[in-house]
RNA sequence: GCGGCUGUAGCUCAGCUGGAUAGAGCAUCUGACUACGGAUCAGAAGGUCUGGGGUUCGAAUCCCUACAGCCGCGCCA
């Protein structure tokens, strides 16, 4: 009996009471009732506060209503006992057998356990990182790499059709500054103003020279174009390789420049500008072209074409949004750093200008910035000054799994401070190892079981009522939570809930493991009992949940450590 | 000045679409190694949930306010 089934059973009881006239609910019977694991032992296996929530509407008092529900619920198959406590809580105890069958269900579902259809039918575009291709990815991108990737995985698990997208800012003056910096490095000139510095520029300049011999000897006008193209190509490739190493994958690498190439009626910036004009949301002033975003709540209007004729980033952003919508996405997720939160207002206003309801089509997640301390002092990151802690360095120093996990276990809106010394030194204390260890432990136990000739029972060979110890029940109820955790994680776009859940579940498993009465393997020459076999199913179920959960965070589930 | 985020144990942080005695890890202290992998488990100690008001059966959670920290308010990218 899962919490979902219990919730349904309570709704059925309420419906019956309502039909019989024992209960009058003006707004009808709720379709969903909250069932949760109580924090306190002694409050049953599950608890619900439904009586307190409905009492006022039904013009009765909570305890009287609780009595009615309890009586009905006691007749439900699988429910062992119902108690009324405090102001009107219903504390429910479930029969061991009814609870134990879940273990076999999880094993049968395998890699699909935890997946739901709560977001079925939604086509979601998740855009994240979207860095300039003018340098390596750094600490500032690392959090988004982890969260964006995990959100993509979690949304998929909730049934959505997800496309993960990286928007390449390959257009704009920064690309010329990039080229000029490479040229300056190769020719021994001082770094240009507004240029990029750092060892990576020198290395990249050498790589450009190696890949295209003679490129720096071209005439000046050709040279810049050629170096820009080659440097871009190599730098983008490096970003892609490093993200692949970091286990972060994209479905689409979208070039900003491609939005400007078109102009043939297939979308892109020219068509976007025309459409905005037709909709009457643009005007000229001071030689510039503006979008009237203040009509939709923005603080000020925004420039699309500057008075010098150059297009702004915002013009590209608008065309890009329309491009996504034209590709059929119902929702566009943007993951932005806190330093871009001023963008939210104009993005939403822009969506309104083109006739969308941003509450339906746009989701902007603002994440707070990660600070990094070394020797107690904050490292200021600046690509142009060349002081960079790169994603790749971090990943190699701490390990991909540990770095991903330690970023994934915090919500995006909590500011994070990482101390370099601490995360490297304390890596053995990282909760990721605790969770991975629990998984490795299940693997060793099952290998031992195989050595003893134990075979995972199926059908009638599996006796769920053997899982009757208090610890069995605690573990089963923890495993039963997984689909709900995934669903809420997807709905709220908060993958850290999965990490916290896994830590809790791993802890429950370890406690179970240390309980003498719950041994899976027979001791000494003892024969294999049906209880041993039933617990074997429970171990496989636990392993399945941990593996699936870690997978949603892009973290591996090792068999040995 | 306006706006966003944050303020919970010594430290790092969960919990925030209102529920029962506010949780975890680390650090500290005490136990369990004739072990299904001890990277574990059992226990102790540790709190005016930043301050002040309000809403109600009930507030860390919602509203108002004050204070503190980080970030943002370009015809930059």
Tab-separated table of N, CA and C in Angstrom, chain A residues 401-555:
chain	number	residue	atom	x	y	z
A	401	UNK	N	31.762	13.209	-9.769
A	401	UNK	CA	30.607	12.855	-8.944
A	401	UNK	C	30.485	13.749	-7.720
A	402	UNK	N	31.603	13.943	-7.019
A	402	UNK	CA	31.553	14.718	-5.779
A	402	UNK	C	31.204	16.178	-6.065
A	403	UNK	N	31.769	16.732	-7.125
A	403	UNK	CA	31.471	18.128	-7.447
A	403	UNK	C	30.016	18.279	-7.864
A	404	UNK	N	29.561	17.395	-8.730
A	404	UNK	CA	28.169	17.472	-9.165
A	404	UNK	C	27.240	17.339	-7.967
A	405	UNK	N	27.504	16.354	-7.152
A	405	UNK	CA	26.601	16.102	-6.035
A	405	UNK	C	26.597	17.263	-5.043
A	406	UNK	N	27.773	17.796	-4.748
A	406	UNK	CA	27.800	18.836	-3.712
A	406	UNK	C	27.174	20.138	-4.218
A	407	UNK	N	27.056	20.297	-5.521
A	407	UNK	CA	26.314	21.454	-6.029
A	407	UNK	C	24.828	21.138	-6.169
A	408	UNK	N	24.520	19.862	-6.426
A	408	UNK	CA	23.124	19.486	-6.666
A	408	UNK	C	22.312	19.422	-5.382
A	409	UNK	N	22.978	19.336	-4.234
A	409	UNK	CA	22.199	19.127	-3.013
A	409	UNK	C	21.745	20.428	-2.350
A	410	UNK	N	22.004	21.545	-2.995
A	410	UNK	CA	21.514	22.815	-2.457
A	410	UNK	C	20.537	23.461	-3.429
A	411	UNK	N	19.499	24.109	-2.916
A	411	UNK	CA	18.581	24.807	-3.813
A	411	UNK	C	19.295	25.973	-4.505
A	412	UNK	N	18.823	26.292	-5.706
A	412	UNK	CA	19.505	27.299	-6.520
A	412	UNK	C	19.487	28.674	-5.860
A	413	UNK	N	18.461	28.955	-5.073
A	413	UNK	CA	18.374	30.320	-4.548
A	413	UNK	C	19.107	30.482	-3.223
A	414	UNK	N	19.845	29.462	-2.805
A	414	UNK	CA	20.660	29.683	-1.620
A	414	UNK	C	22.081	30.043	-2.055
A	415	UNK	N	22.572	31.146	-1.558
A	415	UNK	CA	23.940	31.527	-1.890
A	415	UNK	C	24.888	30.473	-1.332
A	416	UNK	N	25.906	30.168	-2.081
A	416	UNK	CA	26.770	29.074	-1.709
A	416	UNK	C	28.203	29.559	-1.588
A	417	UNK	N	28.863	29.136	-0.550
A	417	UNK	CA	30.273	29.461	-0.393
A	417	UNK	C	31.065	28.173	-0.312
A	418	UNK	N	31.953	27.982	-1.266
A	418	UNK	CA	32.792	26.784	-1.249
A	418	UNK	C	34.210	27.196	-0.895
A	419	UNK	N	34.772	26.502	0.057
A	419	UNK	CA	36.164	26.735	0.402
A	419	UNK	C	36.994	25.660	-0.286
A	420	UNK	N	37.913	26.101	-1.120
A	420	UNK	CA	38.694	25.148	-1.912
A	420	UNK	C	39.330	24.090	-1.016
A	421	UNK	N	39.973	24.542	0.047
A	421	UNK	CA	40.640	23.606	0.935
A	421	UNK	C	39.637	22.621	1.514
A	422	UNK	N	38.466	23.128	1.876
A	422	UNK	CA	37.492	22.289	2.554
A	422	UNK	C	36.897	21.227	1.641
A	423	UNK	N	36.524	21.623	0.430
A	423	UNK	CA	35.876	20.615	-0.421
A	423	UNK	C	36.858	19.562	-0.914
A	424	UNK	N	38.135	19.914	-0.975
A	424	UNK	CA	39.085	18.876	-1.364
A	424	UNK	C	39.439	18.024	-0.155
A	425	UNK	N	39.743	18.672	0.949
A	425	UNK	CA	40.104	17.935	2.157
A	425	UNK	C	38.948	17.075	2.664
A	426	UNK	N	37.767	17.659	2.672
A	426	UNK	CA	36.627	16.991	3.284
A	426	UNK	C	35.903	16.075	2.315
A	427	UNK	N	36.532	15.770	1.202
A	427	UNK	CA	35.800	15.020	0.194
A	427	UNK	C	35.307	13.676	0.723
A	428	UNK	N	36.032	13.115	1.701
A	428	UNK	CA	35.584	11.838	2.240
A	428	UNK	C	34.328	11.963	3.093
A	429	UNK	N	34.050	13.156	3.535
A	429	UNK	CA	32.844	13.386	4.333
A	429	UNK	C	31.668	13.785	3.466
A	430	UNK	N	31.925	13.942	2.189
A	430	UNK	CA	30.853	14.379	1.306
A	430	UNK	C	29.718	13.357	1.306
A	431	UNK	N	28.487	13.843	1.463
A	431	UNK	CA	27.344	12.932	1.494
A	431	UNK	C	27.242	12.051	0.251
A	432	UNK	N	27.849	12.475	-0.847
A	432	UNK	CA	27.758	11.646	-2.049
A	432	UNK	C	28.347	10.273	-1.780
A	433	UNK	N	29.407	10.208	-0.973
A	433	UNK	CA	30.020	8.916	-0.713
A	433	UNK	C	29.142	8.059	0.186
A	434	UNK	N	28.422	8.719	1.033
A	434	UNK	CA	27.501	7.993	1.912
A	434	UNK	C	26.439	7.291	1.083
A	435	UNK	N	25.895	8.038	0.121
A	435	UNK	CA	24.849	7.478	-0.733
A	435	UNK	C	25.427	6.402	-1.652
A	436	UNK	N	26.575	6.707	-2.247
A	436	UNK	CA	27.192	5.727	-3.138
A	436	UNK	C	27.592	4.464	-2.384
A	437	UNK	N	28.032	4.648	-1.143
A	437	UNK	CA	28.431	3.498	-0.342
A	437	UNK	C	27.255	2.562	-0.108
A	438	UNK	N	26.106	3.146	0.180
A	438	UNK	CA	24.916	2.319	0.405
A	438	UNK	C	24.612	1.501	-0.849
A	439	UNK	N	24.795	2.114	-2.004
A	439	UNK	CA	24.551	1.388	-3.252
A	439	UNK	C	25.562	0.265	-3.429
A	440	UNK	N	26.843	0.580	-3.199
A	440	UNK	CA	27.883	-0.437	-3.342
A	440	UNK	C	27.630	-1.588	-2.373
A	441	UNK	N	27.152	-1.249	-1.212
A	441	UNK	CA	26.867	-2.271	-0.212
A	441	UNK	C	25.794	-3.234	-0.713
A	442	UNK	N	24.739	-2.700	-1.343
A	442	UNK	CA	23.696	-3.598	-1.876
A	442	UNK	C	24.304	-4.532	-2.922
A	443	UNK	N	25.225	-4.002	-3.701
A	443	UNK	CA	25.845	-4.823	-4.746
A	443	UNK	C	26.614	-5.983	-4.132
A	444	UNK	N	27.387	-5.695	-3.058
A	444	UNK	CA	28.174	-6.752	-2.436
A	444	UNK	C	27.270	-7.793	-1.791
A	445	UNK	N	26.200	-7.318	-1.138
A	445	UNK	CA	25.268	-8.252	-0.497
A	445	UNK	C	24.660	-9.201	-1.527
A	446	UNK	N	24.276	-8.640	-2.666
A	446	UNK	CA	23.612	-9.469	-3.675
A	446	UNK	C	24.617	-10.420	-4.328
A	447	UNK	N	25.860	-9.981	-4.427
A	447	UNK	CA	26.884	-10.883	-4.966
A	447	UNK	C	27.098	-12.050	-4.009
A	448	UNK	N	27.124	-11.739	-2.709
A	448	UNK	CA	27.258	-12.802	-1.715
A	448	UNK	C	26.072	-13.765	-1.783
A	449	UNK	N	24.893	-13.203	-1.963
A	449	UNK	CA	23.684	-14.031	-2.043
A	449	UNK	C	23.781	-14.976	-3.232
A	450	UNK	N	24.266	-14.460	-4.349
A	450	UNK	CA	24.408	-15.291	-5.542
A	450	UNK	C	25.394	-16.427	-5.271
A	451	UNK	N	26.473	-16.111	-4.531
A	451	UNK	CA	27.455	-17.139	-4.203
A	451	UNK	C	26.831	-18.262	-3.375
A	452	UNK	N	25.845	-17.898	-2.558
A	452	UNK	CA	25.165	-18.900	-1.729
A	452	UNK	C	24.064	-19.610	-2.503
A	453	UNK	N	23.902	-19.243	-3.759
A	453	UNK	CA	22.880	-19.898	-4.569
A	453	UNK	C	21.491	-19.320	-4.395
A	454	UNK	N	21.394	-18.177	-3.712
A	454	UNK	CA	20.074	-17.556	-3.537
A	454	UNK	C	19.612	-16.954	-4.863
A	455	UNK	N	18.352	-17.169	-5.163
A	455	UNK	CA	17.780	-16.637	-6.400
A	455	UNK	C	16.660	-15.671	-6.042
A	456	UNK	N	16.663	-14.536	-6.669
A	456	UNK	CA	15.642	-13.517	-6.370
A	456	UNK	C	14.256	-14.110	-6.591
A	457	UNK	N	13.430	-14.139	-5.531
A	457	UNK	CA	12.124	-14.772	-5.672
A	457	UNK	C	11.145	-13.917	-6.475
A	458	UNK	N	10.302	-14.606	-7.207
A	458	UNK	CA	9.242	-13.917	-7.952
A	458	UNK	C	7.935	-14.627	-7.672
A	459	UNK	N	6.853	-13.964	-8.008
A	459	UNK	CA	5.523	-14.580	-7.861
A	459	UNK	C	5.290	-15.061	-6.444
A	460	UNK	N	4.796	-16.290	-6.310
A	460	UNK	CA	4.430	-16.820	-4.999
A	460	UNK	C	5.644	-17.107	-4.128
A	461	UNK	N	6.829	-17.141	-4.721
A	461	UNK	CA	8.030	-17.384	-3.924
A	461	UNK	C	8.361	-16.196	-3.036
A	462	UNK	N	7.811	-15.053	-3.395
A	462	UNK	CA	8.047	-13.849	-2.591
A	462	UNK	C	6.904	-13.681	-1.600
A	463	UNK	N	7.239	-13.702	-0.312
A	463	UNK	CA	6.228	-13.543	0.738
A	463	UNK	C	6.383	-12.170	1.391
A	464	UNK	N	5.593	-11.213	0.949
A	464	UNK	CA	5.773	-9.835	1.438
A	464	UNK	C	5.513	-9.692	2.930
A	465	UNK	N	4.748	-10.611	3.513
A	465	UNK	CA	4.430	-10.476	4.941
A	465	UNK	C	5.661	-10.768	5.807
A	466	UNK	N	6.716	-11.318	5.188
A	466	UNK	CA	7.958	-11.538	5.936
A	466	UNK	C	8.637	-10.208	6.278
A	467	UNK	N	8.271	-9.170	5.566
A	467	UNK	CA	8.904	-7.865	5.809
A	467	UNK	C	8.118	-7.132	6.892
A	468	UNK	N	8.118	-7.738	8.060
A	468	UNK	CA	7.212	-7.259	9.104
A	468	UNK	C	7.937	-6.527	10.228
A	469	UNK	N	9.245	-6.521	10.198
A	469	UNK	CA	9.980	-5.827	11.252
A	469	UNK	C	9.785	-4.318	11.090
A	470	UNK	N	9.864	-3.612	12.200
A	470	UNK	CA	9.718	-2.149	12.155
A	470	UNK	C	10.676	-1.527	11.150
A	471	UNK	N	11.914	-2.039	11.112
A	471	UNK	CA	12.916	-1.506	10.178
A	471	UNK	C	12.539	-1.806	8.730
A	472	UNK	N	11.948	-2.968	8.492
A	472	UNK	CA	11.479	-3.277	7.133
A	472	UNK	C	10.466	-2.220	6.688
A	473	UNK	N	9.550	-1.939	7.593
A	473	UNK	CA	8.498	-0.974	7.266
A	473	UNK	C	9.065	0.404	7.006
A	474	UNK	N	10.026	0.802	7.830
A	474	UNK	CA	10.619	2.134	7.638
A	474	UNK	C	11.295	2.236	6.272
A	475	UNK	N	11.997	1.169	5.911
A	475	UNK	CA	12.691	1.191	4.620
A	475	UNK	C	11.686	1.190	3.468
A	476	UNK	N	10.667	0.362	3.581
A	476	UNK	CA	9.649	0.320	2.527
A	476	UNK	C	8.969	1.673	2.354
A	477	UNK	N	8.667	2.317	3.455
A	477	UNK	CA	7.984	3.616	3.352
A	477	UNK	C	8.901	4.678	2.763
A	478	UNK	N	10.192	4.536	3.053
A	478	UNK	CA	11.142	5.471	2.435
A	478	UNK	C	11.160	5.262	0.923
A	479	UNK	N	11.212	4.005	0.501
A	479	UNK	CA	11.259	3.708	-0.926
A	479	UNK	C	9.971	4.155	-1.613
A	480	UNK	N	8.861	4.077	-0.889
A	480	UNK	CA	7.567	4.443	-1.462
A	480	UNK	C	7.481	5.942	-1.757
A	481	UNK	N	8.317	6.713	-1.088
A	481	UNK	CA	8.272	8.166	-1.283
A	481	UNK	C	8.847	8.601	-2.626
A	482	UNK	N	9.703	7.781	-3.192
A	482	UNK	CA	10.507	8.223	-4.329
A	482	UNK	C	9.704	8.875	-5.469
A	483	UNK	N	8.632	8.250	-5.946
A	483	UNK	CA	7.899	8.892	-7.050
A	483	UNK	C	7.374	10.280	-6.684
A	484	UNK	N	6.941	10.436	-5.447
A	484	UNK	CA	6.435	11.755	-5.023
A	484	UNK	C	7.561	12.780	-4.969
A	485	UNK	N	8.728	12.330	-4.537
A	485	UNK	CA	9.866	13.243	-4.478
A	485	UNK	C	10.254	13.699	-5.888
A	486	UNK	N	10.265	12.758	-6.812
A	486	UNK	CA	10.615	13.105	-8.191
A	486	UNK	C	9.588	14.082	-8.770
A	487	UNK	N	8.327	13.802	-8.536
A	487	UNK	CA	7.276	14.652	-9.093
A	487	UNK	C	7.361	16.075	-8.542
A	488	UNK	N	7.568	16.203	-7.244
A	488	UNK	CA	7.631	17.556	-6.678
A	488	UNK	C	8.924	18.243	-7.092
A	489	UNK	N	9.969	17.455	-7.225
A	489	UNK	CA	11.243	17.990	-7.677
A	489	UNK	C	11.099	18.587	-9.080
A	490	UNK	N	10.352	17.904	-9.916
A	490	UNK	CA	10.134	18.379	-11.289
A	490	UNK	C	9.221	19.602	-11.296
A	491	UNK	N	8.157	19.536	-10.539
A	491	UNK	CA	7.193	20.630	-10.524
A	491	UNK	C	7.829	21.918	-10.012
A	492	UNK	N	8.649	21.787	-8.974
A	492	UNK	CA	9.272	22.962	-8.375
A	492	UNK	C	10.620	23.286	-8.995
A	493	UNK	N	11.071	22.458	-9.902
A	493	UNK	CA	12.401	22.589	-10.514
A	493	UNK	C	13.473	22.642	-9.429
A	494	UNK	N	13.399	21.678	-8.518
A	494	UNK	CA	14.332	21.657	-7.389
A	494	UNK	C	14.964	20.284	-7.221
A	495	UNK	N	15.970	19.993	-8.026
A	495	UNK	CA	16.587	18.668	-7.949
A	495	UNK	C	17.262	18.371	-6.609
A	496	UNK	N	17.532	19.400	-5.814
A	496	UNK	CA	18.188	19.118	-4.533
A	496	UNK	C	17.320	18.233	-3.648
A	497	UNK	N	16.022	18.221	-3.899
A	497	UNK	CA	15.138	17.366	-3.110
A	497	UNK	C	15.475	15.893	-3.301
A	498	UNK	N	15.915	15.558	-4.506
A	498	UNK	CA	16.301	14.169	-4.779
A	498	UNK	C	17.527	13.811	-3.937
A	499	UNK	N	18.494	14.715	-3.901
A	499	UNK	CA	19.720	14.440	-3.146
A	499	UNK	C	19.398	14.245	-1.667
A	500	UNK	N	18.600	15.141	-1.120
A	500	UNK	CA	18.277	15.040	0.301
A	500	UNK	C	17.505	13.759	0.583
A	501	UNK	N	16.633	13.414	-0.332
A	501	UNK	CA	15.870	12.181	-0.179
A	501	UNK	C	16.798	10.960	-0.196
A	502	UNK	N	17.768	10.968	-1.089
A	502	UNK	CA	18.686	9.836	-1.189
A	502	UNK	C	19.507	9.689	0.086
A	503	UNK	N	19.914	10.807	0.673
A	503	UNK	CA	20.670	10.745	1.916
A	503	UNK	C	19.819	10.121	3.013
A	504	UNK	N	18.576	10.529	3.056
A	504	UNK	CA	17.648	10.005	4.046
A	504	UNK	C	17.418	8.506	3.831
A	505	UNK	N	17.262	8.129	2.581
A	505	UNK	CA	16.995	6.729	2.260
A	505	UNK	C	18.221	5.856	2.516
A	506	UNK	N	19.387	6.368	2.176
A	506	UNK	CA	20.621	5.614	2.431
A	506	UNK	C	20.783	5.394	3.935
A	507	UNK	N	20.456	6.411	4.712
A	507	UNK	CA	20.548	6.298	6.163
A	507	UNK	C	19.570	5.244	6.677
A	508	UNK	N	18.344	5.266	6.158
A	508	UNK	CA	17.344	4.276	6.566
A	508	UNK	C	17.822	2.869	6.209
A	509	UNK	N	18.428	2.755	5.046
A	509	UNK	CA	18.942	1.446	4.628
A	509	UNK	C	20.062	0.971	5.556
A	510	UNK	N	20.983	1.853	5.897
A	510	UNK	CA	22.091	1.458	6.763
A	510	UNK	C	21.610	1.038	8.152
A	511	UNK	N	20.600	1.727	8.654
A	511	UNK	CA	20.025	1.347	9.949
A	511	UNK	C	19.395	-0.049	9.841
A	512	UNK	N	18.694	-0.270	8.758
A	512	UNK	CA	18.063	-1.572	8.512
A	512	UNK	C	19.132	-2.658	8.453
A	513	UNK	N	20.190	-2.344	7.739
A	513	UNK	CA	21.285	-3.302	7.559
A	513	UNK	C	21.898	-3.694	8.899
A	514	UNK	N	21.998	-2.773	9.810
A	514	UNK	CA	22.622	-3.037	11.101
A	514	UNK	C	21.682	-3.676	12.109
A	515	UNK	N	20.465	-3.956	11.675
A	515	UNK	CA	19.504	-4.591	12.565
A	515	UNK	C	19.643	-6.109	12.468
A	516	UNK	N	19.971	-6.737	13.572
A	516	UNK	CA	20.253	-8.186	13.539
A	516	UNK	C	19.083	-8.991	13.004
A	517	UNK	N	17.853	-8.565	13.346
A	517	UNK	CA	16.673	-9.331	12.937
A	517	UNK	C	16.384	-9.216	11.442
A	518	UNK	N	17.104	-8.320	10.776
A	518	UNK	CA	16.792	-8.079	9.363
A	518	UNK	C	17.899	-8.554	8.427
A	519	UNK	N	18.631	-9.535	8.849
A	519	UNK	CA	19.704	-10.034	7.972
A	519	UNK	C	19.144	-10.625	6.685
A	520	UNK	N	19.790	-10.278	5.598
A	520	UNK	CA	19.367	-10.835	4.312
A	520	UNK	C	20.024	-12.203	4.092
A	521	UNK	N	21.299	-12.303	4.480
A	521	UNK	CA	22.015	-13.565	4.273
A	521	UNK	C	21.856	-14.455	5.493
A	522	UNK	N	21.694	-15.751	5.283
A	522	UNK	CA	21.680	-16.666	6.425
A	522	UNK	C	23.058	-16.700	7.057
A	523	UNK	N	23.095	-16.993	8.380
A	523	UNK	CA	24.373	-17.018	9.077
A	523	UNK	C	24.896	-18.444	9.164
A	524	UNK	N	26.181	-18.596	9.038
A	524	UNK	CA	26.792	-19.917	9.175
A	524	UNK	C	26.205	-20.907	8.177
A	525	UNK	N	25.776	-22.043	8.709
A	525	UNK	CA	25.228	-23.070	7.827
A	525	UNK	C	23.712	-23.063	7.805
A	526	UNK	N	23.120	-22.001	8.332
A	526	UNK	CA	21.665	-21.919	8.348
A	526	UNK	C	21.096	-22.021	6.932
A	527	UNK	N	19.907	-22.593	6.852
A	527	UNK	CA	19.241	-22.696	5.555
A	527	UNK	C	18.665	-21.333	5.171
A	528	UNK	N	18.481	-21.144	3.882
A	528	UNK	CA	17.867	-19.909	3.385
A	528	UNK	C	16.379	-19.950	3.680
A	529	UNK	N	15.889	-18.901	4.359
A	529	UNK	CA	14.462	-18.862	4.695
A	529	UNK	C	13.714	-17.947	3.731
A	530	UNK	N	12.408	-18.015	3.814
A	530	UNK	CA	11.618	-17.134	2.946
A	530	UNK	C	11.796	-15.681	3.392
A	531	UNK	N	12.150	-15.494	4.674
A	531	UNK	CA	12.426	-14.128	5.136
A	531	UNK	C	13.706	-13.601	4.481
A	532	UNK	N	14.723	-14.454	4.380
A	532	UNK	CA	15.956	-14.055	3.690
A	532	UNK	C	15.638	-13.636	2.253
A	533	UNK	N	14.837	-14.440	1.616
A	533	UNK	CA	14.510	-14.176	0.208
A	533	UNK	C	13.695	-12.885	0.062
A	534	UNK	N	12.768	-12.683	0.999
A	534	UNK	CA	11.949	-11.466	0.923
A	534	UNK	C	12.842	-10.234	1.087
A	535	UNK	N	13.817	-10.342	1.980
A	535	UNK	CA	14.715	-9.192	2.188
A	535	UNK	C	15.627	-8.977	0.991
A	536	UNK	N	15.868	-10.051	0.274
A	536	UNK	CA	16.654	-9.905	-0.954
A	536	UNK	C	15.904	-8.993	-1.933
A	537	UNK	N	14.613	-9.166	-2.014
A	537	UNK	CA	13.807	-8.299	-2.878
A	537	UNK	C	13.902	-6.852	-2.387
A	538	UNK	N	13.868	-6.690	-1.072
A	538	UNK	CA	13.948	-5.352	-0.498
A	538	UNK	C	15.300	-4.698	-0.826
A	539	UNK	N	16.357	-5.486	-0.820
A	539	UNK	CA	17.680	-4.939	-1.135
A	539	UNK	C	17.748	-4.511	-2.611
A	540	UNK	N	17.212	-5.348	-3.477
A	540	UNK	CA	17.210	-4.973	-4.899
A	540	UNK	C	16.375	-3.702	-5.098
A	541	UNK	N	15.279	-3.600	-4.377
A	541	UNK	CA	14.427	-2.415	-4.494
A	541	UNK	C	15.187	-1.172	-4.033
A	542	UNK	N	15.914	-1.298	-2.925
A	542	UNK	CA	16.698	-0.175	-2.423
A	542	UNK	C	17.764	0.239	-3.433
A	543	UNK	N	18.439	-0.763	-3.964
A	543	UNK	CA	19.468	-0.504	-4.960
A	543	UNK	C	18.872	0.231	-6.170
A	544	UNK	N	17.696	-0.185	-6.572
A	544	UNK	CA	17.020	0.431	-7.720
A	544	UNK	C	16.737	1.902	-7.457
A	545	UNK	N	16.235	2.195	-6.267
A	545	UNK	CA	15.900	3.577	-5.946
A	545	UNK	C	17.153	4.453	-5.907
A	546	UNK	N	18.188	3.969	-5.264
A	546	UNK	CA	19.409	4.779	-5.165
A	546	UNK	C	20.013	4.988	-6.546
A	547	UNK	N	20.047	3.948	-7.324
A	547	UNK	CA	20.635	4.071	-8.656
A	547	UNK	C	19.818	5.046	-9.517
A	548	UNK	N	18.497	4.898	-9.484
A	548	UNK	CA	17.658	5.804	-10.284
A	548	UNK	C	17.813	7.250	-9.819
A	549	UNK	N	17.855	7.432	-8.505
A	549	UNK	CA	17.962	8.781	-7.968
A	549	UNK	C	19.296	9.429	-8.317
A	550	UNK	N	20.371	8.701	-8.142
A	550	UNK	CA	21.678	9.254	-8.498
A	550	UNK	C	21.719	9.553	-9.997
A	551	UNK	N	21.100	8.691	-10.775
A	551	UNK	CA	21.064	8.913	-12.221
A	551	UNK	C	20.401	10.228	-12.571
A	552	UNK	N	19.378	10.600	-11.831
A	552	UNK	CA	18.685	11.859	-12.108
A	552	UNK	C	19.565	13.061	-11.765
A	553	UNK	N	20.571	12.840	-10.945
A	553	UNK	CA	21.496	13.927	-10.621
A	553	UNK	C	22.752	13.856	-11.480
A	554	UNK	N	22.805	12.869	-12.364
A	554	UNK	CA	23.987	12.725	-13.209
A	554	UNK	C	25.199	12.223	-12.439
A	555	UNK	N	24.932	11.492	-11.380
A	555	UNK	CA	26.017	10.949	-10.551
A	555	UNK	C	26.002	9.432	-10.683
